[in-house]
Amino acid sequence: MSDAPPKMIPDPDGLNAEFYQNIADGTLCLRRCADCGAVHHPPRYLCATCGSEQVEWSAISGKGRIFSWTISHRPVDPGWAVDGPWATVVVEMEEGPRLVGGFRGAPNEALELDLPVRVVLERETESFGRLYFTPDV
Ligand SMILES: [Zn+2]
């Protein structure tokens, strides 16, 4: 049994709360414009491409490629100390937007630009989930 402190659970609001609620419910969704089809992130009420108000949550593939990453050795939140050093990745999703998440399922040395990855969703509470990416082989 670990005596590490628990990880801080963020308390997002507005559309960000809806984004993380969807993750807690097991689906990765981004905002998609019903008029022009554009997909955006971070979530917005209006389409950033055409200005339409007809923007809704839409499940996406969960697949993408590593765009960038950083390795953290010292956590700001002590709850993450047991996981370090860990990688935070920026993934360009098949649908276009880039998402930030943790990296799992392979050592940090496996990270390379354009590495194919898929999302792994982890429910933390009733209303908040974290997203991670793992190599998609
Ligand atoms: Zn649009």
Short mmCIF file of C-alpha atoms and ligand atoms in Angstrom, two decimals:
data_model
loop_
_atom_site.label_atom_id
_atom_site.label_comp_id
_atom_site.label_asym_id
_atom_site.label_seq_id
_atom_site.Cartn_x
_atom_site.Cartn_y
_atom_site.Cartn_z
CA MET A 1 0.00 0.00 0.00
CA SER A 2 1.42 3.31 -1.08
CA ASP A 3 1.37 6.24 1.32
CA ALA A 4 1.67 8.72 -1.54
CA PRO A 5 -0.77 11.61 -1.36
CA PRO A 6 -3.70 11.50 -3.81
CA LYS A 7 -3.40 13.38 -7.08
CA MET A 8 -5.23 16.69 -7.19
CA ILE A 9 -8.55 16.46 -9.06
CA PRO A 10 -9.22 19.58 -11.15
CA ASP A 11 -12.64 21.24 -10.97
CA PRO A 12 -13.24 22.55 -14.50
CA ASP A 13 -16.33 24.56 -15.42
CA GLY A 14 -18.38 25.36 -18.53
CA LEU A 15 -17.46 23.48 -21.70
CA ASN A 16 -14.24 22.22 -20.10
CA ALA A 17 -16.35 20.48 -17.43
CA GLU A 18 -18.37 18.84 -20.22
CA PHE A 19 -15.15 17.70 -21.95
CA TYR A 20 -13.95 15.95 -18.77
CA GLN A 21 -17.44 14.63 -17.96
CA ASN A 22 -17.43 12.85 -21.33
CA ILE A 23 -14.05 11.31 -20.48
CA ALA A 24 -15.38 10.18 -17.08
CA ASP A 25 -18.29 8.60 -18.98
CA GLY A 26 -15.83 6.77 -21.24
CA THR A 27 -15.98 8.73 -24.51
CA LEU A 28 -13.47 11.18 -25.96
CA CYS A 29 -15.48 13.94 -27.63
CA LEU A 30 -14.54 17.21 -29.30
CA ARG A 31 -16.75 20.06 -30.50
CA ARG A 32 -17.82 19.60 -34.11
CA CYS A 33 -19.62 22.20 -36.25
CA ALA A 34 -22.80 20.84 -37.81
CA ASP A 35 -22.64 23.49 -40.58
CA CYS A 36 -19.04 23.24 -41.85
CA GLY A 37 -17.78 20.07 -40.16
CA ALA A 38 -14.80 21.70 -38.46
CA VAL A 39 -13.61 20.08 -35.23
CA HIS A 40 -12.14 22.30 -32.49
CA HIS A 41 -10.25 22.08 -29.24
CA PRO A 42 -10.25 23.68 -26.69
CA PRO A 43 -14.06 23.60 -26.73
CA ARG A 44 -15.94 26.71 -27.85
CA TYR A 45 -19.58 27.73 -28.11
CA LEU A 46 -19.19 29.10 -31.65
CA CYS A 47 -17.44 27.51 -34.60
CA ALA A 48 -13.96 29.06 -34.95
CA THR A 49 -14.09 28.42 -38.71
CA CYS A 50 -17.52 29.72 -39.79
CA GLY A 51 -19.02 31.32 -36.67
CA SER A 52 -21.99 28.93 -36.54
CA GLU A 53 -23.77 28.29 -33.24
CA GLN A 54 -24.53 24.73 -34.38
CA VAL A 55 -21.58 23.18 -32.53
CA GLU A 56 -22.04 19.91 -30.67
CA TRP A 57 -20.01 17.25 -28.88
CA SER A 58 -18.96 14.49 -31.22
CA ALA A 59 -17.08 11.28 -30.40
CA ILE A 60 -13.72 11.09 -32.18
CA SER A 61 -11.46 8.18 -33.12
CA GLY A 62 -9.07 8.59 -30.20
CA LYS A 63 -6.18 8.04 -32.60
CA GLY A 64 -3.41 10.43 -33.49
CA ARG A 65 0.33 10.98 -33.68
CA ILE A 66 2.85 12.41 -31.24
CA PHE A 67 3.36 16.09 -32.05
CA SER A 68 5.54 16.99 -29.05
CA TRP A 69 6.29 15.98 -25.46
CA THR A 70 8.10 16.91 -22.29
CA ILE A 71 9.50 14.79 -19.47
CA SER A 72 8.80 15.92 -15.89
CA HIS A 73 11.07 14.87 -13.05
CA ARG A 74 9.72 17.04 -10.22
CA PRO A 75 5.97 17.29 -9.77
CA VAL A 76 4.18 20.45 -8.69
CA ASP A 77 1.53 18.14 -7.20
CA PRO A 78 3.23 15.64 -4.81
CA GLY A 79 0.62 13.07 -5.84
CA TRP A 80 2.46 12.60 -9.12
CA ALA A 81 5.87 11.91 -7.53
CA VAL A 82 5.38 8.13 -7.61
CA ASP A 83 4.83 8.27 -11.39
CA GLY A 84 7.96 10.23 -12.26
CA PRO A 85 9.75 10.84 -14.40
CA TRP A 86 6.71 10.89 -16.65
CA ALA A 87 5.94 12.20 -20.12
CA THR A 88 3.24 14.70 -21.00
CA VAL A 89 2.49 14.48 -24.71
CA VAL A 90 0.83 16.69 -27.30
CA VAL A 91 -1.02 14.53 -29.82
CA GLU A 92 -2.33 15.67 -33.17
CA MET A 93 -5.59 13.77 -33.49
CA GLU A 94 -6.77 12.27 -36.79
CA GLU A 95 -9.52 14.91 -36.76
CA GLY A 96 -6.93 17.72 -36.60
CA PRO A 97 -6.99 19.26 -33.11
CA ARG A 98 -4.13 18.65 -30.69
CA LEU A 99 -4.74 17.23 -27.22
CA VAL A 100 -2.51 17.07 -24.16
CA GLY A 101 -2.31 13.93 -22.04
CA GLY A 102 -0.05 11.54 -20.21
CA PHE A 103 1.95 8.76 -21.88
CA ARG A 104 1.56 5.11 -20.91
CA GLY A 105 2.20 1.63 -22.13
CA ALA A 106 5.81 2.14 -23.18
CA PRO A 107 8.97 3.63 -21.67
CA ASN A 108 9.51 7.34 -22.23
CA GLU A 109 12.44 6.41 -24.50
CA ALA A 110 9.90 5.05 -27.01
CA LEU A 111 8.60 8.57 -27.71
CA GLU A 112 9.32 9.93 -31.17
CA LEU A 113 7.72 12.47 -33.46
CA ASP A 114 4.76 11.09 -35.44
CA LEU A 115 4.56 7.94 -33.29
CA PRO A 116 1.01 6.56 -33.78
CA VAL A 117 -0.90 6.56 -30.48
CA ARG A 118 -4.42 5.93 -29.23
CA VAL A 119 -6.17 7.42 -26.24
CA VAL A 120 -6.77 5.64 -22.93
CA LEU A 121 -9.43 7.21 -20.70
CA GLU A 122 -9.23 6.88 -16.94
CA ARG A 123 -12.21 7.80 -14.75
CA GLU A 124 -11.18 9.59 -11.55
CA THR A 125 -14.56 10.72 -10.20
CA GLU A 126 -18.19 10.84 -11.34
CA SER A 127 -17.43 13.98 -13.31
CA PHE A 128 -13.71 13.97 -14.12
CA GLY A 129 -11.47 11.67 -16.09
CA ARG A 130 -7.88 11.88 -17.28
CA LEU A 131 -6.63 11.06 -20.74
CA TYR A 132 -3.45 9.20 -21.59
CA PHE A 133 -1.95 8.06 -24.86
CA THR A 134 -0.33 4.73 -25.59
CA PRO A 135 1.50 3.48 -28.71
CA ASP A 136 -0.98 2.21 -31.30
CA VAL A 137 0.81 -0.82 -32.73
ZN ZN B 1 -18.37 25.83 -38.79
#
